[in-house]
Amino acid sequence: MVTKEEIIEIIFNSIDEINEQNETHLVKNEKTKLFGRDSDLDSLGLVNLIVSVEENINERLNVSISIVDEKAMSQKNSPFKSVETLTDYLMQLLNQA
Amino acid sequence: MTDKKVMLITGTRKGIGKYLAEYYLQKGFLVIGCSRGESDMNDENYKHYCLDVADEIQVKKLFAVIRKDYGRLDVLLNNAGIASMNHSLLTPVSMVRKILETNVVGNFIFSRESAKVMKIHKFGRIVNFVTFAIPLKLEGEAIYAASKAAVITLTEILSREYSPFNITVNAVAPPAVKTDLIRGVDDEKMDKLLKRQSIHRFGTPKEVCTVIDFFIQPENEMVNGQVIYMGGV
């Protein structure tokens, strides 16, 4: 069972990587928006972040997952809106795997 | 992380794929090959994995190994492909699905997973394999040509999506080469086909490598999303 804290740590770690690579200033906070007008990330930045989170999950938890699947794409409320929604989505995904 | 350049080639059990593996081993690459069946290649710098290129779970496991054991991927040669030379009226849908799965879905999964590893070091070269059956509109190859036309579109669009990571995606259409793919085609048909190339002879796998060598040069950053038809088609 993966804990919420572990997932948030993974996402924050990816945020560090993305900030370093792209010179963005994404804040490590659960309320941080990941896309849309209020976000510091452009579309490519979001792609980079998601890929980085996948890689970190693979490395730390030794689980190979695709974060973007049909379920994620068809959800009314996108799981990629904020750190919080991404955390909830990953909890769901990882604890059912 | 290994110091050697790492190349992943799909479909290395036989034909051009096997030749490519041997050729790039000689050039000093660490080559990872895969195919549905076992390989008889024996080289300390060659590692073979048995998998179906369209099976996402198996492919993702392979990439987890690449990340863990090698820490890098420099080149992907998306060589695996299947063909069916049949009149469309005699082509079962099961064959259509099989061809699209291997040639299109397999190509997509390998490209996507490779780009994820390549982007870590901000370098990568992806080479896809397409066919002269597209511009020549060869009868009997409707599904094979359609699948490879999809690969051209993947080449063109992925080249744009991956360029921010310094990954290029190009495609080569080999000339007619004597491999299993054309084993069932009779000599008269092949002669006719060769006459439609501006160079009226079979090509060799070594000649195909000249184009791949060109695409994968680290200095070659400005050629992206291109298709080279060999044989002068």
mmCIF file of C-alpha atoms in Angstrom:
data_model
loop_
_atom_site.group_PDB
_atom_site.id
_atom_site.type_symbol
_atom_site.label_atom_id
_atom_site.label_comp_id
_atom_site.label_asym_id
_atom_site.label_seq_id
_atom_site.Cartn_x
_atom_site.Cartn_y
_atom_site.Cartn_z
ATOM 1 C CA MET A 1 0.000 0.000 0.000
ATOM 2 C CA VAL A 2 1.471 3.312 -1.111
ATOM 3 C CA THR A 3 0.900 6.239 1.218
ATOM 4 C CA LYS A 4 -0.182 9.725 0.247
ATOM 5 C CA GLU A 5 3.037 11.132 1.701
ATOM 6 C CA GLU A 6 5.138 8.865 -0.525
ATOM 7 C CA ILE A 7 3.268 10.002 -3.618
ATOM 8 C CA ILE A 8 3.520 13.669 -2.731
ATOM 9 C CA GLU A 9 7.245 13.233 -2.175
ATOM 10 C CA ILE A 10 7.567 11.627 -5.628
ATOM 11 C CA ILE A 11 5.650 14.487 -7.249
ATOM 12 C CA PHE A 12 7.721 17.100 -5.405
ATOM 13 C CA ASN A 13 10.878 15.357 -6.509
ATOM 14 C CA SER A 14 9.677 15.567 -10.112
ATOM 15 C CA ILE A 15 8.795 19.241 -9.634
ATOM 16 C CA ASP A 16 12.398 19.837 -8.526
ATOM 17 C CA GLU A 17 13.650 18.083 -11.671
ATOM 18 C CA ILE A 18 11.337 20.057 -13.944
ATOM 19 C CA ASN A 19 12.209 23.383 -12.314
ATOM 20 C CA GLU A 20 15.882 22.621 -12.737
ATOM 21 C CA GLN A 21 15.555 21.516 -16.369
ATOM 22 C CA ASN A 22 13.180 24.188 -17.564
ATOM 23 C CA GLU A 23 13.931 27.110 -15.278
ATOM 24 C CA THR A 24 10.318 27.183 -14.121
ATOM 25 C CA HIS A 25 9.338 28.064 -10.576
ATOM 26 C CA LEU A 26 6.639 25.539 -9.846
ATOM 27 C CA VAL A 27 5.882 25.646 -6.129
ATOM 28 C CA LYS A 28 5.967 22.400 -4.151
ATOM 29 C CA ASN A 29 2.509 22.681 -2.721
ATOM 30 C CA GLU A 30 -0.587 20.487 -2.976
ATOM 31 C CA LYS A 31 -2.581 23.412 -4.351
ATOM 32 C CA THR A 32 -0.121 24.068 -7.183
ATOM 33 C CA LYS A 33 -1.877 24.075 -10.551
ATOM 34 C CA LEU A 34 -0.312 21.868 -13.203
ATOM 35 C CA PHE A 35 -2.051 23.251 -16.243
ATOM 36 C CA GLY A 36 -4.240 26.103 -17.373
ATOM 37 C CA ARG A 37 -3.819 29.853 -17.096
ATOM 38 C CA ASP A 38 -2.886 29.729 -13.431
ATOM 39 C CA SER A 39 -0.074 27.273 -13.972
ATOM 40 C CA ASP A 40 3.606 27.957 -14.482
ATOM 41 C CA LEU A 41 3.824 24.911 -16.733
ATOM 42 C CA ASP A 42 3.239 24.994 -20.463
ATOM 43 C CA SER A 43 1.915 21.881 -22.222
ATOM 44 C CA LEU A 44 5.391 20.471 -22.793
ATOM 45 C CA GLY A 45 6.240 21.145 -19.170
ATOM 46 C CA LEU A 46 3.232 19.085 -18.107
ATOM 47 C CA VAL A 47 4.341 16.232 -20.405
ATOM 48 C CA ASN A 48 7.804 16.390 -18.843
ATOM 49 C CA LEU A 49 6.371 16.365 -15.340
ATOM 50 C CA ILE A 50 4.117 13.365 -15.987
ATOM 51 C CA VAL A 51 6.953 11.384 -17.573
ATOM 52 C CA SER A 52 9.209 12.277 -14.660
ATOM 53 C CA VAL A 53 6.585 11.168 -12.117
ATOM 54 C CA GLU A 54 6.206 7.854 -14.005
ATOM 55 C CA GLU A 55 9.969 7.357 -13.896
ATOM 56 C CA ASN A 56 10.207 8.184 -10.212
ATOM 57 C CA ILE A 57 7.385 5.785 -9.401
ATOM 58 C CA ASN A 58 9.198 3.129 -11.396
ATOM 59 C CA GLU A 59 12.478 3.748 -9.599
ATOM 60 C CA ARG A 60 11.251 4.176 -6.054
ATOM 61 C CA LEU A 61 8.296 1.822 -5.944
ATOM 62 C CA ASN A 62 9.461 -0.596 -8.632
ATOM 63 C CA VAL A 63 6.084 -0.394 -10.349
ATOM 64 C CA SER A 64 5.719 0.208 -14.063
ATOM 65 C CA ILE A 65 2.603 2.258 -14.768
ATOM 66 C CA SER A 66 1.259 4.509 -17.499
ATOM 67 C CA ILE A 67 -0.197 7.526 -15.778
ATOM 68 C CA VAL A 68 -2.027 8.650 -18.860
ATOM 69 C CA ASP A 69 -4.519 5.971 -19.743
ATOM 70 C CA GLU A 70 -7.990 6.038 -21.242
ATOM 71 C CA LYS A 71 -9.527 6.344 -17.822
ATOM 72 C CA ALA A 72 -7.514 9.468 -17.039
ATOM 73 C CA MET A 73 -8.351 11.016 -20.384
ATOM 74 C CA SER A 74 -12.060 10.377 -20.038
ATOM 75 C CA GLN A 75 -12.473 11.680 -16.501
ATOM 76 C CA LYS A 76 -14.669 14.736 -16.277
ATOM 77 C CA ASN A 77 -12.332 16.366 -13.815
ATOM 78 C CA SER A 78 -8.798 15.966 -15.122
ATOM 79 C CA PRO A 79 -6.447 14.318 -12.649
ATOM 80 C CA PHE A 80 -3.693 16.592 -13.958
ATOM 81 C CA LYS A 81 -5.244 19.818 -12.716
ATOM 82 C CA SER A 82 -3.147 20.199 -9.590
ATOM 83 C CA VAL A 83 -0.674 18.390 -7.367
ATOM 84 C CA GLU A 84 -3.604 17.418 -5.155
ATOM 85 C CA THR A 85 -5.719 15.885 -7.924
ATOM 86 C CA LEU A 86 -2.675 14.095 -9.337
ATOM 87 C CA THR A 87 -1.893 12.690 -5.894
ATOM 88 C CA ASP A 88 -5.437 11.368 -5.476
ATOM 89 C CA TYR A 89 -5.385 9.855 -8.938
ATOM 90 C CA LEU A 90 -2.032 8.150 -8.353
ATOM 91 C CA MET A 91 -3.207 6.782 -4.997
ATOM 92 C CA GLN A 92 -6.150 5.235 -6.811
ATOM 93 C CA LEU A 93 -4.002 3.887 -9.644
ATOM 94 C CA LEU A 94 -1.221 2.460 -7.490
ATOM 95 C CA ASN A 95 -3.367 0.933 -4.805
ATOM 96 C CA GLN A 96 -5.473 -0.966 -7.293
ATOM 97 C CA ALA A 97 -2.424 -2.237 -9.239
ATOM 98 C CA MET B 1 25.531 3.940 -16.609
ATOM 99 C CA THR B 2 27.402 2.262 -19.442
ATOM 100 C CA ASP B 3 29.987 4.275 -21.410
ATOM 101 C CA LYS B 4 29.075 2.525 -24.614
ATOM 102 C CA LYS B 5 26.411 3.883 -26.886
ATOM 103 C CA VAL B 6 23.251 1.815 -26.570
ATOM 104 C CA MET B 7 21.141 0.873 -29.571
ATOM 105 C CA LEU B 8 17.805 -0.920 -29.451
ATOM 106 C CA ILE B 9 16.734 -2.787 -32.585
ATOM 107 C CA THR B 10 13.387 -4.511 -32.948
ATOM 108 C CA GLY B 11 13.023 -7.662 -35.017
ATOM 109 C CA THR B 12 16.619 -8.899 -34.815
ATOM 110 C CA ARG B 13 16.071 -12.631 -35.155
ATOM 111 C CA LYS B 14 16.509 -12.644 -38.923
ATOM 112 C CA GLY B 15 16.654 -10.599 -42.122
ATOM 113 C CA ILE B 16 17.746 -6.969 -42.137
ATOM 114 C CA GLY B 17 17.279 -6.728 -38.359
ATOM 115 C CA LYS B 18 19.856 -9.413 -37.704
ATOM 116 C CA TYR B 19 22.258 -7.770 -40.127
ATOM 117 C CA LEU B 20 21.747 -4.401 -38.421
ATOM 118 C CA ALA B 21 22.545 -5.905 -35.023
ATOM 119 C CA GLU B 22 25.780 -7.439 -36.335
ATOM 120 C CA TYR B 23 26.730 -4.265 -38.209
ATOM 121 C CA TYR B 24 26.263 -1.966 -35.223
ATOM 122 C CA LEU B 25 27.984 -4.375 -32.845
ATOM 123 C CA GLN B 26 30.999 -4.059 -35.118
ATOM 124 C CA LYS B 27 30.681 -0.293 -34.891
ATOM 125 C CA GLY B 28 31.051 -0.517 -31.117
ATOM 126 C CA PHE B 29 27.451 -0.162 -29.989
ATOM 127 C CA LEU B 30 25.961 -2.127 -27.174
ATOM 128 C CA VAL B 31 22.999 -3.667 -28.987
ATOM 129 C CA ILE B 32 19.731 -4.724 -27.417
ATOM 130 C CA GLY B 33 17.611 -6.785 -29.771
ATOM 131 C CA CYS B 34 14.183 -8.278 -29.551
ATOM 132 C CA SER B 35 11.844 -10.531 -31.475
ATOM 133 C CA ARG B 36 9.163 -13.045 -30.749
ATOM 134 C CA GLY B 37 11.613 -15.933 -30.969
ATOM 135 C CA GLU B 38 15.051 -16.658 -29.581
ATOM 136 C CA SER B 39 18.131 -15.339 -31.332
ATOM 137 C CA ASP B 40 21.183 -17.386 -32.261
ATOM 138 C CA MET B 41 23.463 -14.349 -31.993
ATOM 139 C CA ASN B 42 26.264 -14.699 -29.558
ATOM 140 C CA ASP B 43 28.189 -11.577 -28.639
ATOM 141 C CA GLU B 44 29.036 -10.156 -25.244
ATOM 142 C CA ASN B 45 27.682 -6.780 -26.338
ATOM 143 C CA TYR B 46 24.395 -8.189 -27.597
ATOM 144 C CA LYS B 47 21.403 -8.838 -25.389
ATOM 145 C CA HIS B 48 18.234 -10.428 -26.747
ATOM 146 C CA TYR B 49 14.713 -10.237 -25.370
ATOM 147 C CA CYS B 50 11.795 -12.350 -26.551
ATOM 148 C CA LEU B 51 8.652 -10.274 -26.778
ATOM 149 C CA ASP B 52 5.792 -9.142 -28.958
ATOM 150 C CA VAL B 53 6.481 -5.512 -29.928
ATOM 151 C CA ALA B 54 2.793 -4.647 -29.602
ATOM 152 C CA ASP B 55 2.513 -5.968 -26.049
ATOM 153 C CA GLU B 56 2.758 -2.821 -23.947
ATOM 154 C CA ILE B 57 3.372 -4.624 -20.659
ATOM 155 C CA GLN B 58 6.256 -6.694 -22.050
ATOM 156 C CA VAL B 59 7.762 -3.653 -23.765
ATOM 157 C CA LYS B 60 7.556 -1.545 -20.624
ATOM 158 C CA LYS B 61 9.362 -4.289 -18.713
ATOM 159 C CA LEU B 62 12.123 -4.222 -21.335
ATOM 160 C CA PHE B 63 12.510 -0.466 -20.915
ATOM 161 C CA ALA B 64 12.644 -0.802 -17.133
ATOM 162 C CA VAL B 65 15.627 -3.140 -17.669
ATOM 163 C CA ILE B 66 17.249 -0.691 -20.110
ATOM 164 C CA ARG B 67 16.921 2.136 -17.573
ATOM 165 C CA LYS B 68 18.240 0.048 -14.724
ATOM 166 C CA ASP B 69 21.041 -1.853 -16.466
ATOM 167 C CA TYR B 70 22.297 0.667 -19.016
ATOM 168 C CA GLY B 71 20.947 4.037 -17.884
ATOM 169 C CA ARG B 72 20.808 5.330 -21.431
ATOM 170 C CA LEU B 73 19.436 4.733 -24.912
ATOM 171 C CA ASP B 74 21.023 6.485 -27.881
ATOM 172 C CA VAL B 75 19.365 4.913 -30.888
ATOM 173 C CA LEU B 76 16.158 3.037 -31.641
ATOM 174 C CA LEU B 77 15.795 1.199 -34.950
ATOM 175 C CA ASN B 78 12.117 0.345 -35.316
ATOM 176 C CA ASN B 79 12.773 -2.485 -37.722
ATOM 177 C CA ALA B 80 10.217 -5.133 -36.707
ATOM 178 C CA GLY B 81 7.460 -5.496 -39.234
ATOM 179 C CA ILE B 82 5.241 -8.038 -40.881
ATOM 180 C CA ALA B 83 3.747 -8.077 -44.344
ATOM 181 C CA SER B 84 1.013 -9.908 -46.118
ATOM 182 C CA MET B 85 1.011 -9.921 -49.876
ATOM 183 C CA ASN B 86 -2.503 -10.686 -50.841
ATOM 184 C CA HIS B 87 -5.316 -9.188 -52.811
ATOM 185 C CA SER B 88 -7.534 -7.256 -50.415
ATOM 186 C CA LEU B 89 -10.455 -9.512 -51.367
ATOM 187 C CA LEU B 90 -8.461 -12.393 -49.954
ATOM 188 C CA THR B 91 -7.202 -10.685 -46.814
ATOM 189 C CA PRO B 92 -8.862 -11.716 -43.555
ATOM 190 C CA VAL B 93 -9.471 -9.030 -40.939
ATOM 191 C CA SER B 94 -7.422 -11.036 -38.432
ATOM 192 C CA MET B 95 -4.405 -10.449 -40.702
ATOM 193 C CA VAL B 96 -5.238 -6.744 -41.002
ATOM 194 C CA ARG B 97 -5.277 -6.431 -37.220
ATOM 195 C CA LYS B 98 -2.038 -8.378 -36.830
ATOM 196 C CA ILE B 99 -0.218 -6.155 -39.317
ATOM 197 C CA LEU B 100 -1.505 -2.933 -37.764
ATOM 198 C CA GLU B 101 -0.635 -4.138 -34.251
ATOM 199 C CA THR B 102 2.956 -4.994 -35.110
ATOM 200 C CA ASN B 103 3.743 -2.281 -37.631
ATOM 201 C CA VAL B 104 1.873 0.671 -36.147
ATOM 202 C CA VAL B 105 1.103 -0.022 -32.486
ATOM 203 C CA GLY B 106 4.489 -1.682 -31.913
ATOM 204 C CA ASN B 107 6.280 1.208 -33.569
ATOM 205 C CA PHE B 108 4.378 3.705 -31.444
ATOM 206 C CA ILE B 109 5.029 1.961 -28.119
ATOM 207 C CA PHE B 110 8.760 1.593 -28.807
ATOM 208 C CA SER B 111 9.063 5.212 -29.937
ATOM 209 C CA ARG B 112 7.206 6.529 -26.889
ATOM 210 C CA GLU B 113 9.132 4.453 -24.365
ATOM 211 C CA SER B 114 12.463 5.187 -26.081
ATOM 212 C CA ALA B 115 11.823 8.922 -26.031
ATOM 213 C CA LYS B 116 11.230 8.751 -22.281
ATOM 214 C CA VAL B 117 14.712 7.274 -21.766
ATOM 215 C CA MET B 118 16.430 9.387 -24.440
ATOM 216 C CA LYS B 119 15.086 12.637 -23.021
ATOM 217 C CA ILE B 120 16.958 12.041 -19.743
ATOM 218 C CA HIS B 121 20.242 12.750 -21.562
ATOM 219 C CA LYS B 122 18.683 15.073 -24.118
ATOM 220 C CA PHE B 123 19.836 12.984 -27.036
ATOM 221 C CA GLY B 124 18.284 10.329 -29.216
ATOM 222 C CA ARG B 125 17.919 9.043 -32.723
ATOM 223 C CA ILE B 126 14.903 7.055 -33.860
ATOM 224 C CA VAL B 127 14.823 5.458 -37.293
ATOM 225 C CA ASN B 128 11.635 3.922 -38.646
ATOM 226 C CA PHE B 129 11.319 1.515 -41.537
ATOM 227 C CA VAL B 130 8.795 2.171 -44.270
ATOM 228 C CA THR B 131 8.302 0.903 -47.793
ATOM 229 C CA PHE B 132 8.380 1.773 -51.480
ATOM 230 C CA ALA B 133 4.993 0.047 -51.668
ATOM 231 C CA ILE B 134 3.504 3.403 -50.621
ATOM 232 C CA PRO B 135 4.669 5.643 -53.513
ATOM 233 C CA LEU B 136 4.506 2.746 -55.994
ATOM 234 C CA LYS B 137 0.986 1.897 -54.794
ATOM 235 C CA LEU B 138 1.702 -1.791 -55.079
ATOM 236 C CA GLU B 139 -1.332 -3.964 -55.581
ATOM 237 C CA GLY B 140 -1.543 -6.800 -53.107
ATOM 238 C CA GLU B 141 0.052 -4.743 -50.383
ATOM 239 C CA ALA B 142 -2.848 -2.560 -49.336
ATOM 240 C CA ILE B 143 -2.667 -3.253 -45.612
ATOM 241 C CA TYR B 144 1.122 -3.461 -45.397
ATOM 242 C CA ALA B 145 1.472 -0.157 -47.279
ATOM 243 C CA ALA B 146 -1.321 1.453 -45.250
ATOM 244 C CA SER B 147 0.388 0.420 -42.006
ATOM 245 C CA LYS B 148 3.680 1.896 -43.199
ATOM 246 C CA ALA B 149 1.935 5.076 -44.350
ATOM 247 C CA ALA B 150 0.829 5.383 -40.743
ATOM 248 C CA VAL B 151 4.470 4.972 -39.721
ATOM 249 C CA ILE B 152 5.404 7.879 -42.003
ATOM 250 C CA THR B 153 2.823 10.039 -40.245
ATOM 251 C CA LEU B 154 4.178 8.913 -36.877
ATOM 252 C CA THR B 155 7.682 9.817 -38.079
ATOM 253 C CA GLU B 156 6.576 13.285 -39.129
ATOM 254 C CA ILE B 157 4.593 14.111 -36.015
ATOM 255 C CA LEU B 158 6.825 12.465 -33.408
ATOM 256 C CA SER B 159 9.805 14.263 -34.941
ATOM 257 C CA ARG B 160 8.137 17.519 -33.946
ATOM 258 C CA GLU B 161 6.998 16.323 -30.535
ATOM 259 C CA TYR B 162 10.445 14.978 -29.618
ATOM 260 C CA SER B 163 12.621 17.721 -31.103
ATOM 261 C CA PRO B 164 12.644 19.749 -27.839
ATOM 262 C CA PHE B 165 14.525 16.797 -26.319
ATOM 263 C CA ASN B 166 17.111 16.713 -29.118
ATOM 264 C CA ILE B 167 15.641 13.471 -30.422
ATOM 265 C CA THR B 168 15.279 13.111 -34.170
ATOM 266 C CA VAL B 169 12.848 10.735 -35.861
ATOM 267 C CA ASN B 170 13.407 9.777 -39.489
ATOM 268 C CA ALA B 171 12.459 6.915 -41.761
ATOM 269 C CA VAL B 172 14.150 4.839 -44.391
ATOM 270 C CA ALA B 173 12.396 2.921 -47.126
ATOM 271 C CA PRO B 174 14.851 0.192 -48.086
ATOM 272 C CA PRO B 175 15.069 -0.843 -51.738
ATOM 273 C CA ALA B 176 13.938 -4.343 -52.661
ATOM 274 C CA VAL B 177 16.222 -6.550 -50.551
ATOM 275 C CA LYS B 178 16.164 -10.344 -50.667
ATOM 276 C CA THR B 179 14.597 -11.145 -47.288
ATOM 277 C CA ASP B 180 11.742 -13.294 -46.015
ATOM 278 C CA LEU B 181 9.336 -10.407 -46.615
ATOM 279 C CA ILE B 182 9.469 -10.969 -50.367
ATOM 280 C CA ARG B 183 10.104 -14.702 -50.293
ATOM 281 C CA GLY B 184 6.666 -15.463 -51.685
ATOM 282 C CA VAL B 185 6.841 -13.028 -54.601
ATOM 283 C CA ASP B 186 7.604 -14.629 -57.956
ATOM 284 C CA ASP B 187 10.610 -13.593 -60.078
ATOM 285 C CA GLU B 188 8.552 -11.979 -62.839
ATOM 286 C CA LYS B 189 6.816 -9.707 -60.344
ATOM 287 C CA MET B 190 10.121 -8.809 -58.728
ATOM 288 C CA ASP B 191 11.654 -7.939 -62.128
ATOM 289 C CA LYS B 192 8.736 -5.637 -62.847
ATOM 290 C CA LEU B 193 9.163 -4.049 -59.457
ATOM 291 C CA LEU B 194 12.901 -3.520 -59.886
ATOM 292 C CA LYS B 195 12.203 -1.757 -63.186
ATOM 293 C CA ARG B 196 10.110 0.769 -61.314
ATOM 294 C CA GLN B 197 13.121 1.727 -59.206
ATOM 295 C CA SER B 198 15.591 4.032 -60.969
ATOM 296 C CA ILE B 199 18.313 1.584 -59.888
ATOM 297 C CA HIS B 200 17.198 -1.729 -61.367
ATOM 298 C CA ARG B 201 18.681 -4.185 -58.917
ATOM 299 C CA PHE B 202 18.187 -5.572 -55.449
ATOM 300 C CA GLY B 203 19.721 -3.572 -52.646
ATOM 301 C CA THR B 204 21.760 -4.975 -49.798
ATOM 302 C CA PRO B 205 21.377 -4.580 -46.049
ATOM 303 C CA LYS B 206 24.764 -2.826 -46.021
ATOM 304 C CA GLU B 207 23.384 -0.176 -48.364
ATOM 305 C CA VAL B 208 20.432 0.331 -46.011
ATOM 306 C CA CYS B 209 22.961 1.004 -43.246
ATOM 307 C CA THR B 210 24.409 3.960 -45.163
ATOM 308 C CA VAL B 211 21.119 5.797 -44.702
ATOM 309 C CA ILE B 212 20.784 4.756 -41.066
ATOM 310 C CA ASP B 213 24.387 5.854 -40.393
ATOM 311 C CA PHE B 214 23.470 9.238 -41.831
ATOM 312 C CA PHE B 215 20.339 9.614 -39.682
ATOM 313 C CA ILE B 216 21.947 8.552 -36.406
ATOM 314 C CA GLN B 217 25.126 10.647 -36.514
ATOM 315 C CA PRO B 218 25.197 12.740 -33.334
ATOM 316 C CA GLU B 219 26.100 15.791 -35.452
ATOM 317 C CA ASN B 220 23.033 15.287 -37.603
ATOM 318 C CA GLU B 221 20.612 17.433 -35.639
ATOM 319 C CA MET B 222 18.990 19.224 -38.551
ATOM 320 C CA VAL B 223 17.533 16.261 -40.438
ATOM 321 C CA ASN B 224 14.250 15.411 -38.767
ATOM 322 C CA GLY B 225 10.909 13.988 -39.836
ATOM 323 C CA GLN B 226 12.290 12.907 -43.212
ATOM 324 C CA VAL B 227 11.770 9.809 -45.307
ATOM 325 C CA ILE B 228 14.479 8.537 -47.653
ATOM 326 C CA TYR B 229 13.315 6.173 -50.369
ATOM 327 C CA MET B 230 16.194 4.051 -51.537
ATOM 328 C CA GLY B 231 16.639 2.491 -54.952
ATOM 329 C CA GLY B 232 15.618 5.741 -56.535
ATOM 330 C CA VAL B 233 11.898 5.203 -56.143
#
